[in-house]
PDB file of C-alpha atoms in Angstrom:
ATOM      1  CA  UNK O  23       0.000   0.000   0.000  1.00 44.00           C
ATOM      2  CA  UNK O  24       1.214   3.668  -1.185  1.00 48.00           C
ATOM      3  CA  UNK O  25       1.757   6.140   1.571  1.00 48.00           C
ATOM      4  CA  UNK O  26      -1.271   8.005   2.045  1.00 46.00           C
ATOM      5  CA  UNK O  27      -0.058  11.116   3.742  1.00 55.00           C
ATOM      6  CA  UNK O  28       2.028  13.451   1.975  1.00 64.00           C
ATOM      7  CA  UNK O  29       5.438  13.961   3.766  1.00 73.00           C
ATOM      8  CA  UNK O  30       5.888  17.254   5.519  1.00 83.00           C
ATOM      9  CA  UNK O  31       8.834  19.445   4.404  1.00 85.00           C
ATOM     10  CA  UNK O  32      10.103  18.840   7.939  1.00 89.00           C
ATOM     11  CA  UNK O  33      10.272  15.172   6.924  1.00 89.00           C
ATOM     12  CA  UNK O  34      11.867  15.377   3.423  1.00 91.00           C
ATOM     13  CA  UNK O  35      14.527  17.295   4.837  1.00 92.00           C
ATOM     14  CA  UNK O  36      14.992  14.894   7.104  1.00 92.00           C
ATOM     15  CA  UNK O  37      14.862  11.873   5.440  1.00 92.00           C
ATOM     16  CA  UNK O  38      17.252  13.629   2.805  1.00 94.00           C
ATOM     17  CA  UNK O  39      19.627  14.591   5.402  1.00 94.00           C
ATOM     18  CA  UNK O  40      19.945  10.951   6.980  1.00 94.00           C
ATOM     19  CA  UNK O  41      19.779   9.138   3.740  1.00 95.00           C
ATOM     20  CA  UNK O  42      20.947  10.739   0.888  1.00 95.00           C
ATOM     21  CA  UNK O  43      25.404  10.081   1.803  1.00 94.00           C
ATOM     22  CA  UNK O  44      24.448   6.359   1.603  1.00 95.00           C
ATOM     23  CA  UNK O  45      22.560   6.040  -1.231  1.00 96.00           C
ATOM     24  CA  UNK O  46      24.851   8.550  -3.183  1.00 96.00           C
ATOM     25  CA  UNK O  47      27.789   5.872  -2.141  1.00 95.00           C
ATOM     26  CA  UNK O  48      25.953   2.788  -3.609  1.00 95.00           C
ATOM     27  CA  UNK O  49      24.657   5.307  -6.787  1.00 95.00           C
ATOM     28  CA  UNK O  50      28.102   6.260  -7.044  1.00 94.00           C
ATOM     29  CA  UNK O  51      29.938   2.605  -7.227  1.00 92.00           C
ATOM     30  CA  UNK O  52      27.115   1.788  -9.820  1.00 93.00           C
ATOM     31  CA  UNK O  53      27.930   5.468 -12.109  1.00 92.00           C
ATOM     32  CA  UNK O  54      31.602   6.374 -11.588  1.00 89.00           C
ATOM     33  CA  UNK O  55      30.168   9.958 -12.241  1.00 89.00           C
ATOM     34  CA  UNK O  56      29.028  12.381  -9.839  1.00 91.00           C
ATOM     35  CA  UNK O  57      26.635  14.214 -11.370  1.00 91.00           C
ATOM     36  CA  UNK O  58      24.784  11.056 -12.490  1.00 92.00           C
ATOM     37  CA  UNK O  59      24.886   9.868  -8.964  1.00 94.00           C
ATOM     38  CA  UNK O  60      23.197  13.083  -7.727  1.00 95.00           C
ATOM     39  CA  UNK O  61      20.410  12.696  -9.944  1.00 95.00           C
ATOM     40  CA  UNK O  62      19.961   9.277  -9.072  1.00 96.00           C
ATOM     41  CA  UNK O  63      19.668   9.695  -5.777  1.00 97.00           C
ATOM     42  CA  UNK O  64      16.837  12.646  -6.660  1.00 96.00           C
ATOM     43  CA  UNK O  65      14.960   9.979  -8.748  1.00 96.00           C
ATOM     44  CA  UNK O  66      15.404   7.791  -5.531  1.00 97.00           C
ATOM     45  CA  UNK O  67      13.606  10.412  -3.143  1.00 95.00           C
ATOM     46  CA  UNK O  68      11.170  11.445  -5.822  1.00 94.00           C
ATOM     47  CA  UNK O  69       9.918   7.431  -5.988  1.00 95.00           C
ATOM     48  CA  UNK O  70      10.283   7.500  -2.087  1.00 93.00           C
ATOM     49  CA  UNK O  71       7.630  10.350  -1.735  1.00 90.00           C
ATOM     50  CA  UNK O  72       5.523   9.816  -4.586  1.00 88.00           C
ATOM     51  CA  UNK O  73       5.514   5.831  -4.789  1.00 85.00           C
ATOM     52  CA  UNK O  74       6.545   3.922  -1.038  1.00 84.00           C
ATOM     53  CA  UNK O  75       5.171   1.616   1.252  1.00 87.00           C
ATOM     54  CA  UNK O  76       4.478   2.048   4.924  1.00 88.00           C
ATOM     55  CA  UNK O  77       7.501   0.985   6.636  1.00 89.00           C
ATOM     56  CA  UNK O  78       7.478  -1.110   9.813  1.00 90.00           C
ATOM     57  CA  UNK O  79      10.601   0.407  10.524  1.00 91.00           C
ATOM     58  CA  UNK O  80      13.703   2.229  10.042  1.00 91.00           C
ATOM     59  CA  UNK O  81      15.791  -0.412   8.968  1.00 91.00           C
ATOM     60  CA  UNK O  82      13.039  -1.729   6.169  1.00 92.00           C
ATOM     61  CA  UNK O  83      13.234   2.248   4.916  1.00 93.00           C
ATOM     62  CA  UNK O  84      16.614   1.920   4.579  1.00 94.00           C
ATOM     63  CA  UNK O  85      16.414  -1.314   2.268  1.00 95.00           C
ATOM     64  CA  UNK O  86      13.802   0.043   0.415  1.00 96.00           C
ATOM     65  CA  UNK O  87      16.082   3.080  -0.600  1.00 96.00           C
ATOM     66  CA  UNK O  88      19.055   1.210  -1.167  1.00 96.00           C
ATOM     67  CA  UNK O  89      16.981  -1.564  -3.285  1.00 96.00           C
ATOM     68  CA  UNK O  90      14.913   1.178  -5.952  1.00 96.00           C
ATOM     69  CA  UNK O  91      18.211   3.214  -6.064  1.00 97.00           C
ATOM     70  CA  UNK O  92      20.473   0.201  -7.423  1.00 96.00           C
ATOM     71  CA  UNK O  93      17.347  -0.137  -9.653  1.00 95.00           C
ATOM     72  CA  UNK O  94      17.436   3.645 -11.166  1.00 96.00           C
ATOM     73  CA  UNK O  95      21.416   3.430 -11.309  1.00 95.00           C
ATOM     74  CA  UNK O  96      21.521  -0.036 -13.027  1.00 93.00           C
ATOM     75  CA  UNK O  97      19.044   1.275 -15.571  1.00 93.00           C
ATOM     76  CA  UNK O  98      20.710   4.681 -15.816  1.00 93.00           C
ATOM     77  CA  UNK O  99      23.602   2.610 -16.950  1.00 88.00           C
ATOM     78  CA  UNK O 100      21.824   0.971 -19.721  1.00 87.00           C
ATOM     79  CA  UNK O 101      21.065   4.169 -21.447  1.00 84.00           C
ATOM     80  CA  UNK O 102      24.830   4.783 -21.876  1.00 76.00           C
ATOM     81  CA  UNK O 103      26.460   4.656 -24.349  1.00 62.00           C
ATOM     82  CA  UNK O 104      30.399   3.939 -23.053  1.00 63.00           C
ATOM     83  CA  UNK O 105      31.406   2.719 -19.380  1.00 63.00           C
ATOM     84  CA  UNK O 106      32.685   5.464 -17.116  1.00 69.00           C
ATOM     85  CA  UNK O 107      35.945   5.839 -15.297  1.00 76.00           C
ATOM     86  CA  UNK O 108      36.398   7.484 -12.371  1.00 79.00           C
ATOM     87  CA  UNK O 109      37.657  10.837 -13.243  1.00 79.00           C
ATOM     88  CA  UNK O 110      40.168  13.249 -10.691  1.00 77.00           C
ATOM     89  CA  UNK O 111      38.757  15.954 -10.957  1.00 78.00           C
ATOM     90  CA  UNK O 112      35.455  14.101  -9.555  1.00 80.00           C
ATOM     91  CA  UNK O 113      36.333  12.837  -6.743  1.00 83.00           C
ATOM     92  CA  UNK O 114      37.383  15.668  -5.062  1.00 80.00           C
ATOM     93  CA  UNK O 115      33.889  16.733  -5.107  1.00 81.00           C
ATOM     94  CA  UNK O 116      32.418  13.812  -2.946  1.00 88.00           C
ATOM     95  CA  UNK O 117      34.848  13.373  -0.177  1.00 86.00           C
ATOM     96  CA  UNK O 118      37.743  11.331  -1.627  1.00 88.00           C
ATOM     97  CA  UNK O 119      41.013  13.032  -1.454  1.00 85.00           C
ATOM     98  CA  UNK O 120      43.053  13.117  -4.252  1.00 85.00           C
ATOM     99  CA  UNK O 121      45.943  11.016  -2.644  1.00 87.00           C
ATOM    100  CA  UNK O 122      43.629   8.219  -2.418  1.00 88.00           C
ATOM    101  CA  UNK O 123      43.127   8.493  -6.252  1.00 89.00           C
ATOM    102  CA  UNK O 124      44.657   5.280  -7.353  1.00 88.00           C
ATOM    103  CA  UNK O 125      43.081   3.209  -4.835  1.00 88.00           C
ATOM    104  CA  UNK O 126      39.757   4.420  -5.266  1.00 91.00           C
ATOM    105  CA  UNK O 127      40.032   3.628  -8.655  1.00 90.00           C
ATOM    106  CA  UNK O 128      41.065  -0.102  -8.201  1.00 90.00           C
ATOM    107  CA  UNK O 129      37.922  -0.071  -6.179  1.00 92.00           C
ATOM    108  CA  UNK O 130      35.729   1.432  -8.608  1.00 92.00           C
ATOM    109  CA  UNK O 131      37.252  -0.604 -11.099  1.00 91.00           C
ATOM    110  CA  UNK O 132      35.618  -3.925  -9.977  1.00 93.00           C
ATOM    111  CA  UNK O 133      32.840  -5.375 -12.030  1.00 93.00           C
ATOM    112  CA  UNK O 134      29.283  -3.617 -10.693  1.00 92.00           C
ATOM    113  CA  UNK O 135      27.730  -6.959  -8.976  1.00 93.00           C
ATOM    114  CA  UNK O 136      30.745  -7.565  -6.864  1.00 96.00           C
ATOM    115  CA  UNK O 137      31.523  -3.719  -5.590  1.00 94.00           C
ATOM    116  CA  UNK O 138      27.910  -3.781  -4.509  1.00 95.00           C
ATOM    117  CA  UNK O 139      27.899  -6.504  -2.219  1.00 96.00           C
ATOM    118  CA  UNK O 140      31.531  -5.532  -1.093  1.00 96.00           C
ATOM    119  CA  UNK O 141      30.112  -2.063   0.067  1.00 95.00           C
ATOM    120  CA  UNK O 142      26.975  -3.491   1.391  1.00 96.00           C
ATOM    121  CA  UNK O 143      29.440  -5.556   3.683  1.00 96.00           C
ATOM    122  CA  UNK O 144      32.187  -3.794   4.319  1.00 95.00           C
ATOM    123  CA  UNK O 145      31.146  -0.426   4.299  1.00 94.00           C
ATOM    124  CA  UNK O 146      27.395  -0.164   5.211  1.00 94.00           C
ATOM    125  CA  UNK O 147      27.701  -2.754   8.155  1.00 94.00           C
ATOM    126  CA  UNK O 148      25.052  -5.569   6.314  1.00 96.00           C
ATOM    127  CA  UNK O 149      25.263  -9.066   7.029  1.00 97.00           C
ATOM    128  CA  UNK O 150      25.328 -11.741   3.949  1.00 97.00           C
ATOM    129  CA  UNK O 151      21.601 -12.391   4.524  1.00 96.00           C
ATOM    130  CA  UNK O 152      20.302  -8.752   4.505  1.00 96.00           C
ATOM    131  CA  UNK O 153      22.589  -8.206   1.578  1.00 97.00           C
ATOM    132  CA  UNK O 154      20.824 -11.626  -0.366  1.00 97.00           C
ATOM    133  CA  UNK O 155      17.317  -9.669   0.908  1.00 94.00           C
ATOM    134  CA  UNK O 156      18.181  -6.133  -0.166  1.00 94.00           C
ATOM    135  CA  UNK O 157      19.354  -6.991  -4.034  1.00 93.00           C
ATOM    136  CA  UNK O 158      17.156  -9.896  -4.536  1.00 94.00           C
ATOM    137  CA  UNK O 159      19.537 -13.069  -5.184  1.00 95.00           C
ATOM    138  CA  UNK O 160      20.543 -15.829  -2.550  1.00 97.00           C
ATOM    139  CA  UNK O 161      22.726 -15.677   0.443  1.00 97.00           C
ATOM    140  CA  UNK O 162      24.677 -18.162  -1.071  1.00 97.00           C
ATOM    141  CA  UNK O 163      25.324 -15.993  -4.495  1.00 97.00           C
ATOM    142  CA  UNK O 164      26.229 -13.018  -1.805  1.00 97.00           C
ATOM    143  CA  UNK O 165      29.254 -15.102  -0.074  1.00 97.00           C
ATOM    144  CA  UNK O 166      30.387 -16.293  -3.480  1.00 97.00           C
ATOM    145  CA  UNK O 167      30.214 -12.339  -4.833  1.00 97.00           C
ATOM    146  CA  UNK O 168      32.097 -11.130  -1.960  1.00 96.00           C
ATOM    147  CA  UNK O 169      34.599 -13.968  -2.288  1.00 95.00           C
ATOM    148  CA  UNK O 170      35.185 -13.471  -5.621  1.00 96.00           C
ATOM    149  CA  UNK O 171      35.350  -9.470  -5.218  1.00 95.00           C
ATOM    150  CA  UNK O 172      37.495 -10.098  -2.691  1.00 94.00           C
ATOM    151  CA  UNK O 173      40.050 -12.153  -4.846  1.00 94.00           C
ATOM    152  CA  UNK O 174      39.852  -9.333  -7.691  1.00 94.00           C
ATOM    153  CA  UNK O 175      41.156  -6.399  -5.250  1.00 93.00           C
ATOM    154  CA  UNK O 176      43.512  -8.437  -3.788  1.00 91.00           C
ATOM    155  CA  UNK O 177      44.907  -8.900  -7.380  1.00 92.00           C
ATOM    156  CA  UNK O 178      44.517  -5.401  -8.413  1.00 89.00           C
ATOM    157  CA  UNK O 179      46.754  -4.464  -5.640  1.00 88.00           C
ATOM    158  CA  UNK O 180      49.006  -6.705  -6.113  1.00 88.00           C
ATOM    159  CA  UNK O 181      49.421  -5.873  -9.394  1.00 87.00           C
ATOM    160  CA  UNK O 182      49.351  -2.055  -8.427  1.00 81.00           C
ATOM    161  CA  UNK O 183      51.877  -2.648  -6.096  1.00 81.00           C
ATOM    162  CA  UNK O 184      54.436  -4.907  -8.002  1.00 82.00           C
ATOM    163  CA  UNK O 185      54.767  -1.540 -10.684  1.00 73.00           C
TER     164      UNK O 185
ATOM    165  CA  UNK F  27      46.683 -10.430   2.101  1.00 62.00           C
ATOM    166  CA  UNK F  28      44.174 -10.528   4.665  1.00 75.00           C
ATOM    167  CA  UNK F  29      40.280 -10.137   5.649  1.00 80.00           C
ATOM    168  CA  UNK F  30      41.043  -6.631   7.429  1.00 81.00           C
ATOM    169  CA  UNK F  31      43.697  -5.645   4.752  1.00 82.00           C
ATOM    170  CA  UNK F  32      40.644  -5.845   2.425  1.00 87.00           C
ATOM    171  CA  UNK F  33      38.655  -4.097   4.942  1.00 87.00           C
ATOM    172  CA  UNK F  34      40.753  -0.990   5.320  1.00 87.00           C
ATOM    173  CA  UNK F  35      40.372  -0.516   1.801  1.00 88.00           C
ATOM    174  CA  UNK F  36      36.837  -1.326   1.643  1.00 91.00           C
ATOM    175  CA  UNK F  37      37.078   2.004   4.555  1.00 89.00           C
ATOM    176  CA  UNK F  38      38.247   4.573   1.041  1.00 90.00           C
ATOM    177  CA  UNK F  39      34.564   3.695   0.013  1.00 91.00           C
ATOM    178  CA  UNK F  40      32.809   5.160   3.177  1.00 91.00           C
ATOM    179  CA  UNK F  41      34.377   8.462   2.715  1.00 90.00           C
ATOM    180  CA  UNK F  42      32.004   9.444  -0.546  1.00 92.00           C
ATOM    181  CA  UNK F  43      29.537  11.542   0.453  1.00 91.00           C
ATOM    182  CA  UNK F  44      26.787  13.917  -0.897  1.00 92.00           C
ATOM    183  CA  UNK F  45      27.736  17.476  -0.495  1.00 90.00           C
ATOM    184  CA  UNK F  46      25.877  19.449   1.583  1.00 92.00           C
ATOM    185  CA  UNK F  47      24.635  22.085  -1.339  1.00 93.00           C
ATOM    186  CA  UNK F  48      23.721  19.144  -3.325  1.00 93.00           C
ATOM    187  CA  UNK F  49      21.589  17.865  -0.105  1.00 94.00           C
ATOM    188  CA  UNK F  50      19.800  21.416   0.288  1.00 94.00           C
ATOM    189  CA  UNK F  51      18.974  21.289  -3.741  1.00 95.00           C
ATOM    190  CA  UNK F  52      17.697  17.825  -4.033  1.00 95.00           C
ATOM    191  CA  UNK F  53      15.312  18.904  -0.601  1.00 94.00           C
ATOM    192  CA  UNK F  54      14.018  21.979  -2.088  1.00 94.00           C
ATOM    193  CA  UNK F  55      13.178  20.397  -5.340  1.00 94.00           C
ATOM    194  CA  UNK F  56      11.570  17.106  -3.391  1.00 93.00           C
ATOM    195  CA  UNK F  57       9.281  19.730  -1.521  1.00 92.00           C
ATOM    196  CA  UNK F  58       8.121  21.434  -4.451  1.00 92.00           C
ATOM    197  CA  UNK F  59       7.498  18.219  -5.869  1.00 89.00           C
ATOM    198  CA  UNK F  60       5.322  17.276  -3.225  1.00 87.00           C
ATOM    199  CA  UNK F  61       3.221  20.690  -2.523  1.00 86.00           C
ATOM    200  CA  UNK F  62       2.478  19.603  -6.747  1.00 83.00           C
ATOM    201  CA  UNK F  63       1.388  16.460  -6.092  1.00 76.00           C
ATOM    202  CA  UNK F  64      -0.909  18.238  -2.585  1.00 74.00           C
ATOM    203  CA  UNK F  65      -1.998  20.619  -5.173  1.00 75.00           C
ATOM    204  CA  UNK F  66      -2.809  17.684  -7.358  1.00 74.00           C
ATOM    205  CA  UNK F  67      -4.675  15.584  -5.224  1.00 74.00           C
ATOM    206  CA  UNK F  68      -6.953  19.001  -4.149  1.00 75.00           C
ATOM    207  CA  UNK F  69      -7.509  19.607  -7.847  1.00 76.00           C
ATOM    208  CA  UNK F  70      -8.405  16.063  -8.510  1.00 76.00           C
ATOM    209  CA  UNK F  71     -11.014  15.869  -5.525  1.00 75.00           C
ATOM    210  CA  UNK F  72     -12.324  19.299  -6.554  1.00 80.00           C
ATOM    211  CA  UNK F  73     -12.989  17.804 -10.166  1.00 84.00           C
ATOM    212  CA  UNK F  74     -14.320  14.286  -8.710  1.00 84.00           C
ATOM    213  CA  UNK F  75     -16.894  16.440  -6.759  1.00 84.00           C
ATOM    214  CA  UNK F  76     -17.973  18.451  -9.367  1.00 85.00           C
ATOM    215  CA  UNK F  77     -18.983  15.227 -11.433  1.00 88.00           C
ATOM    216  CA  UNK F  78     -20.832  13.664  -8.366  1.00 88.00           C
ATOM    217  CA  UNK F  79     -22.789  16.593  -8.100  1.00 88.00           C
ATOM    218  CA  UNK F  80     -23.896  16.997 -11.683  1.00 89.00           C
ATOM    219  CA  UNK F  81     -24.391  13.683 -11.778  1.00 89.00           C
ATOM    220  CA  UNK F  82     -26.465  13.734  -8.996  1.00 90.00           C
ATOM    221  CA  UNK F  83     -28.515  16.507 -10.691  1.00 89.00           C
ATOM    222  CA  UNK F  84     -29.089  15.001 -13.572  1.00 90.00           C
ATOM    223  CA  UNK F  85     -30.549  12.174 -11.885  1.00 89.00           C
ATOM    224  CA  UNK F  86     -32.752  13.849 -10.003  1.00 88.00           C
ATOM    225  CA  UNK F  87     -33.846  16.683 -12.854  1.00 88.00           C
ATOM    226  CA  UNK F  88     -34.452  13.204 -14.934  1.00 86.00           C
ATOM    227  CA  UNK F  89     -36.532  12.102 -12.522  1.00 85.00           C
ATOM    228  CA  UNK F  90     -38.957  15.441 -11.063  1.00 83.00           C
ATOM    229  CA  UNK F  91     -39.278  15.320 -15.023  1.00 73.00           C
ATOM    230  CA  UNK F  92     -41.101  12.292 -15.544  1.00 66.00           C
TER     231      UNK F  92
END
């Protein structure tokens, strides 16, 4: 069932200002691009206030917004027409400093299904399960993602490293 | 090469955040998107009124005319 009420601008603000970091971060690992990350993350909120359910809590908000904006960033993808890279002069706009360049980029380098899972565990605190319940496939697929994202940054570094 | 090795790198990732004029933007805009839709649903009820009403009438002028 769609929200009923309409949210307050009290609420939007707030719900922007707890939210929007996070799902920026997962828009952003899915984009490469900033300014394609911000409008995901509008097109996120806009569903949110126009299109949610009632949430029994904060948590189930929280996987709802991370769920519809891997949606709108996966299908942002689709309409383009060559992959981004993670450009310099972008990163310095969303909180990575420009020493960290190189490794960001190994990061961001990692094929889309395994940096998801690896940021849903390693950076947003989720547990295999509530990772396999957030994106839809089985715990089992999760642990063999993160395994085998694991393996390809551990190579990437290596391979960074040994130049 | 470790689990917290991995980790600490994993860490680089947490640092991206939205900036805080981008925050204020994408608020403003969500708030005049819903005062549209507020606007919207008054509209909307206005109209669906407006039909009841006539229709009512109709029904009524159809039958005092009989």
């Amino acid at each position: 069932m769609n929200q009923q009420h309409t949210k307050s601008e009290e609420e939007i603000k707030e719900l922007v200002d707890k939210h929007s970091s996070l799902i920026f971060r997962i828009a952003y690992c899915i984009l490469s691009n900033s300014e394609d990350a911000q409008d995901a993350v509008q097109e996120t909120f806009l569903k949110y206030i126009t299109k949610a359910p009632e949430f029994n809590s904060e948590e189930h908000r929280k996987a709802w917004l991370i769920r519809v904006a891997t949606n709108i960033s996966k299908n942002m993808l689709l309409f383009r027409r060559k992959r981004e890279t993670v450009d310099l002069s972008d990163i310095e706009n969303i909180g990575i400093n420009e020493d960290d360049f190189e490794t960001f980029e190994l990061i961001m380098n990692l094929p889309t299904k395994y940096k998801l899972v690896m940021i849903l565990y390693y950076v947003e605190g989720y547990l295999s399960k509530e990772i396999a319940e957030i994106i839809g496939i089985s715990e089992d697929a999760v642990r063999k993602r993160l395994q085998k994202g694991r393996e390809l940054l551990k190579k990437e570094i290596e391979k960074e490293q040994s130049i | 090469m470790n689990e917290r090795y991995i980790q600490d790198y994993m860490r680089l990732v947490g640092s991206i955040s939205l900036p805080q004029s981008e925050k204020d933007r994408i608020a403003t805009y969500l708030v005049e998107k819903s005062k549209e839709k507020k606007e919207l649903s008054k509209r909307y009820f206005a109209a669906a009124s407006a039909v009841a009403v006539l229709a009512i009438s109709t029904v009524l002028i159809a039958r005092g005319t009989k």
